[in-house]
Amino acid sequence: MPAGRIRGWARAVRAGGRSLERAFVTETGPTFGQWRTRSRTHAAARLLRAGASVVSVTQRVGYEDPSSFARAFRDFYDMSPTEYVAPDRRT
């Protein structure tokens, strides 16, 4: 997660950025960045299974370009978005 965003949220709740980061990990387990990536890749998987294109999914889940989305997807699912929706994978 961009450091500026968490600092903005911390100011909004009158807390320090590091305190907010630690509280998030304490309450949820993963860091906010890890949680955000999981959330985005799960949403992407649902959209891909529903037939959306990689380009449209890239934009809908907030990545700037398909290659960065594909890299994050592969890191999480250990396969590319295209491999994920391949016909032999859906049986």
Coordinates of N, CA, C and O in Angstrom, one line a residue:
M1 N 0.8 -1.2 0.0 CA 0.0 0.0 0.0 C 0.9 1.2 0.0 O 1.9 1.3 0.7
P2 N 0.5 2.2 -0.8 CA 1.3 3.4 -0.7 C 1.3 4.0 0.7 O 0.3 4.2 1.3
A3 N 2.5 4.4 1.1 CA 2.7 4.9 2.5 C 1.8 6.2 2.7 O 1.3 6.4 3.8
G4 N 1.6 7.0 1.7 CA 0.8 8.2 1.8 C -0.6 7.9 2.2 O -1.2 8.7 2.9
R5 N -1.2 6.8 1.7 CA -2.6 6.5 1.9 C -2.7 6.2 3.4 O -3.7 6.6 4.1
I6 N -1.9 5.3 3.9 CA -2.0 5.0 5.4 C -1.8 6.1 6.3 O -2.4 6.3 7.3
R7 N -0.9 7.0 5.9 CA -0.6 8.2 6.7 C -1.9 9.1 6.7 O -2.2 9.7 7.7
G8 N -2.6 9.2 5.5 CA -3.8 10.0 5.5 C -4.9 9.4 6.4 O -5.6 10.1 7.1
W9 N -5.0 8.1 6.3 CA -6.0 7.5 7.2 C -5.6 7.6 8.7 O -6.5 7.8 9.5
A10 N -4.3 7.5 9.0 CA -3.9 7.7 10.3 C -4.2 9.1 10.8 O -4.7 9.3 11.9
R11 N -4.0 10.1 10.0 CA -4.3 11.5 10.4 C -5.8 11.6 10.6 O -6.3 12.3 11.6
A12 N -6.6 11.0 9.8 CA -8.1 11.1 9.9 C -8.6 10.5 11.2 O -9.6 11.0 11.8
V13 N -7.9 9.5 11.7 CA -8.3 8.9 13.0 C -7.4 9.3 14.2 O -7.5 8.8 15.3
R14 N -6.6 10.3 13.9 CA -5.6 10.9 14.9 C -4.7 9.8 15.5 O -4.7 9.7 16.7
A15 N -4.1 9.0 14.6 CA -3.1 8.0 15.1 C -1.9 8.1 14.2 O -1.9 8.8 13.2
G16 N -0.8 7.5 14.6 CA 0.4 7.4 13.8 C 0.2 6.4 12.8 O -0.5 5.4 12.9
G17 N 0.9 6.6 11.6 CA 0.9 5.6 10.5 C 1.3 4.2 11.0 O 0.7 3.2 10.7
R18 N 2.5 4.2 11.7 CA 3.0 2.9 12.2 C 2.0 2.2 13.1 O 1.9 1.0 13.1
S19 N 1.4 3.0 14.0 CA 0.4 2.5 14.9 C -0.7 1.8 14.2 O -1.2 0.8 14.6
L20 N -1.2 2.5 13.2 CA -2.3 2.0 12.4 C -1.9 0.7 11.7 O -2.6 -0.3 11.6
E21 N -0.7 0.7 11.1 CA -0.2 -0.5 10.5 C -0.1 -1.7 11.5 O -0.5 -2.8 11.2
R22 N 0.5 -1.4 12.6 CA 0.6 -2.5 13.7 C -0.8 -3.0 14.1 O -1.0 -4.2 14.3
A23 N -1.7 -2.1 14.3 CA -3.1 -2.5 14.7 C -3.7 -3.3 13.6 O -4.4 -4.3 14.0
F24 N -3.5 -3.0 12.4 CA -4.1 -3.8 11.3 C -3.6 -5.2 11.3 O -4.3 -6.2 11.3
V25 N -2.3 -5.4 11.5 CA -1.7 -6.7 11.6 C -2.2 -7.5 12.8 O -2.5 -8.6 12.7
T26 N -2.2 -6.8 13.9 CA -2.7 -7.4 15.1 C -4.1 -8.0 15.0 O -4.5 -9.1 15.4
E27 N -5.0 -7.2 14.3 CA -6.4 -7.5 14.2 C -6.7 -8.5 13.1 O -7.6 -9.3 13.2
T28 N -5.9 -8.5 12.0 CA -6.2 -9.3 10.8 C -5.2 -10.4 10.5 O -5.5 -11.3 9.8
G29 N -3.9 -10.2 10.9 CA -2.9 -11.2 10.6 C -2.0 -10.6 9.5 O -0.8 -10.4 9.8
P30 N -2.4 -10.5 8.3 CA -1.6 -9.9 7.2 C -1.4 -8.4 7.4 O -2.2 -7.8 8.0
T31 N -0.4 -7.9 6.7 CA -0.2 -6.5 6.6 C -1.4 -5.9 5.7 O -2.0 -6.7 5.0
F32 N -1.6 -4.6 5.7 CA -2.6 -4.1 4.9 C -2.3 -4.4 3.4 O -3.2 -4.7 2.7
G33 N -1.1 -4.2 3.0 CA -0.7 -4.5 1.6 C -1.0 -5.9 1.2 O -1.5 -6.2 0.1
Q34 N -0.6 -6.9 2.1 CA -0.9 -8.3 1.8 C -2.4 -8.5 1.7 O -2.9 -9.2 0.8
W35 N -3.2 -7.9 2.7 CA -4.6 -8.1 2.6 C -5.2 -7.5 1.4 O -6.1 -8.1 0.7
R36 N -4.7 -6.3 1.0 CA -5.2 -5.7 -0.2 C -5.0 -6.5 -1.5 O -5.8 -6.7 -2.3
T37 N -3.8 -7.1 -1.6 CA -3.5 -7.9 -2.7 C -4.4 -9.2 -2.7 O -4.9 -9.5 -3.8
R38 N -4.6 -9.8 -1.6 CA -5.5 -10.9 -1.5 C -6.9 -10.6 -2.0 O -7.5 -11.3 -2.8
S39 N -7.3 -9.5 -1.5 CA -8.7 -9.0 -1.8 C -8.8 -8.7 -3.3 O -9.8 -9.1 -4.0
R40 N -7.8 -8.1 -3.9 CA -7.9 -7.7 -5.3 C -7.8 -9.0 -6.2 O -8.5 -9.1 -7.2
T41 N -6.9 -10.0 -5.8 CA -6.8 -11.2 -6.6 C -8.0 -12.1 -6.5 O -8.4 -12.7 -7.5
H42 N -8.6 -12.1 -5.3 CA -9.9 -12.9 -5.2 C -11.0 -12.2 -6.0 O -11.7 -13.0 -6.7
A43 N -11.1 -10.9 -6.0 CA -12.1 -10.2 -6.9 C -11.8 -10.5 -8.3 O -12.7 -10.7 -9.1
A44 N -10.5 -10.5 -8.7 CA -10.1 -10.7 -10.1 C -10.5 -12.1 -10.5 O -11.0 -12.3 -11.6
A45 N -10.3 -13.1 -9.6 CA -10.6 -14.5 -10.0 C -12.1 -14.6 -10.3 O -12.5 -15.3 -11.2
R46 N -12.9 -14.0 -9.5 CA -14.4 -14.0 -9.7 C -14.7 -13.4 -11.0 O -15.5 -14.0 -11.8
L47 N -14.1 -12.3 -11.3 CA -14.4 -11.6 -12.6 C -14.0 -12.5 -13.8 O -14.6 -12.6 -14.8
L48 N -12.8 -13.0 -13.7 CA -12.2 -13.9 -14.8 C -13.1 -15.1 -15.0 O -13.4 -15.5 -16.1
R49 N -13.6 -15.7 -13.9 CA -14.5 -16.9 -14.0 C -15.8 -16.5 -14.7 O -16.4 -17.3 -15.4
A50 N -16.2 -15.3 -14.5 CA -17.5 -14.8 -15.1 C -17.3 -14.4 -16.5 O -18.3 -14.0 -17.2
G51 N -16.1 -14.5 -17.0 CA -15.8 -14.2 -18.5 C -15.2 -12.9 -18.8 O -15.1 -12.5 -20.0
A52 N -14.9 -12.1 -17.8 CA -14.3 -10.8 -18.1 C -12.9 -10.9 -18.7 O -12.2 -11.9 -18.4
S53 N -12.5 -10.0 -19.5 CA -11.1 -10.0 -20.1 C -10.1 -9.6 -19.1 O -10.4 -8.9 -18.1
V54 N -8.9 -10.0 -19.3 CA -7.8 -9.7 -18.4 C -7.6 -8.2 -18.3 O -7.4 -7.6 -17.3
V55 N -7.8 -7.5 -19.5 CA -7.6 -6.0 -19.5 C -8.7 -5.4 -18.7 O -8.4 -4.5 -17.9
S56 N -9.9 -5.8 -18.8 CA -11.0 -5.2 -18.0 C -10.9 -5.5 -16.5 O -11.1 -4.6 -15.7
V57 N -10.4 -6.7 -16.2 CA -10.2 -7.1 -14.8 C -9.1 -6.2 -14.2 O -9.2 -5.8 -13.1
T58 N -8.1 -6.1 -15.0 CA -6.9 -5.2 -14.5 C -7.4 -3.9 -14.1 O -7.1 -3.4 -13.0
Q59 N -8.2 -3.2 -14.9 CA -8.7 -1.9 -14.5 C -9.7 -2.0 -13.3 O -9.7 -1.1 -12.5
R60 N -10.6 -3.0 -13.3 CA -11.6 -3.0 -12.3 C -11.1 -3.3 -10.9 O -11.6 -2.9 -9.9
V61 N -10.0 -4.0 -10.8 CA -9.4 -4.3 -9.5 C -8.3 -3.4 -9.1 O -7.6 -3.5 -8.1
G62 N -8.0 -2.4 -10.0 CA -7.2 -1.3 -9.6 C -5.7 -1.3 -10.0 O -4.9 -0.6 -9.4
Y63 N -5.3 -2.2 -10.9 CA -4.0 -2.2 -11.4 C -3.8 -1.3 -12.5 O -4.7 -1.0 -13.3
E64 N -2.6 -0.7 -12.7 CA -2.3 0.3 -13.7 C -2.2 -0.4 -15.1 O -2.5 0.2 -16.1
D65 N -1.6 -1.6 -15.1 CA -1.4 -2.2 -16.4 C -1.5 -3.8 -16.3 O -1.4 -4.3 -15.2
P66 N -1.9 -4.5 -17.4 CA -2.1 -5.9 -17.3 C -0.8 -6.7 -16.8 O -1.0 -7.7 -16.2
S67 N 0.4 -6.2 -17.1 CA 1.5 -7.0 -16.7 C 1.7 -6.9 -15.2 O 2.1 -8.0 -14.6
S68 N 1.4 -5.8 -14.5 CA 1.6 -5.8 -13.1 C 0.5 -6.6 -12.4 O 0.7 -7.3 -11.4
F69 N -0.7 -6.6 -13.0 CA -1.8 -7.4 -12.5 C -1.5 -8.9 -12.7 O -1.6 -9.7 -11.7
A70 N -1.0 -9.3 -13.9 CA -0.7 -10.7 -14.1 C 0.4 -11.1 -13.1 O 0.4 -12.3 -12.6
R71 N 1.4 -10.3 -12.9 CA 2.5 -10.6 -11.9 C 1.9 -10.9 -10.5 O 2.2 -11.9 -9.9
A72 N 1.1 -10.0 -10.1 CA 0.5 -10.2 -8.7 C -0.4 -11.4 -8.7 O -0.4 -12.1 -7.7
F73 N -1.2 -11.6 -9.7 CA -2.1 -12.8 -9.8 C -1.2 -14.1 -9.8 O -1.5 -15.0 -9.0
R74 N -0.2 -14.1 -10.6 CA 0.7 -15.3 -10.6 C 1.4 -15.5 -9.2 O 1.5 -16.6 -8.8
D75 N 1.8 -14.4 -8.6 CA 2.4 -14.6 -7.2 C 1.4 -15.2 -6.3 O 1.8 -16.0 -5.4
F76 N 0.1 -14.9 -6.4 CA -0.9 -15.4 -5.5 C -1.4 -16.8 -5.8 O -1.5 -17.7 -5.0
Y77 N -1.7 -17.0 -7.1 CA -2.3 -18.2 -7.5 C -1.3 -19.2 -8.2 O -1.7 -20.3 -8.5
D78 N -0.1 -18.8 -8.4 CA 0.9 -19.6 -9.0 C 0.6 -20.0 -10.4 O 0.9 -21.1 -10.9
M79 N -0.2 -19.2 -11.1 CA -0.5 -19.3 -12.5 C -1.0 -18.0 -13.0 O -1.4 -17.1 -12.3
S80 N -0.9 -17.8 -14.4 CA -1.3 -16.6 -15.0 C -2.9 -16.5 -15.0 O -3.5 -17.5 -14.8
P81 N -3.4 -15.3 -15.1 CA -4.9 -15.2 -15.2 C -5.4 -16.0 -16.4 O -6.5 -16.7 -16.2
T82 N -4.7 -16.1 -17.5 CA -5.2 -16.9 -18.6 C -5.2 -18.4 -18.3 O -6.1 -19.1 -18.6
E83 N -4.1 -18.8 -17.6 CA -4.1 -20.2 -17.2 C -5.2 -20.5 -16.2 O -5.8 -21.6 -16.2
Y84 N -5.5 -19.6 -15.4 CA -6.6 -19.8 -14.3 C -7.9 -20.1 -15.0 O -8.7 -20.9 -14.4
V85 N -8.2 -19.4 -16.1 CA -9.5 -19.7 -16.7 C -9.5 -20.6 -17.9 O -10.5 -20.7 -18.6
A86 N -8.4 -21.3 -18.1 CA -8.3 -22.3 -19.2 C -9.4 -23.3 -19.1 O -9.7 -23.7 -17.9
P87 N -9.9 -23.8 -20.2 CA -11.0 -24.8 -20.1 C -10.7 -26.0 -19.3 O -11.6 -26.5 -18.6
D88 N -9.5 -26.6 -19.4 CA -9.2 -27.8 -18.6 C -9.2 -27.5 -17.1 O -9.2 -28.4 -16.2
R89 N -9.1 -26.2 -16.7 CA -9.0 -25.8 -15.3 C -10.4 -25.7 -14.7 O -10.6 -25.8 -13.5
R90 N -11.4 -25.5 -15.5 CA -12.8 -25.2 -15.0 C -13.6 -26.5 -14.8 O -14.8 -26.4 -14.5
T91 N -13.1 -27.7 -15.0 CA -13.9 -28.9 -14.8 C -13.9 -29.3 -13.4 O -13.2 -28.9 -12.6

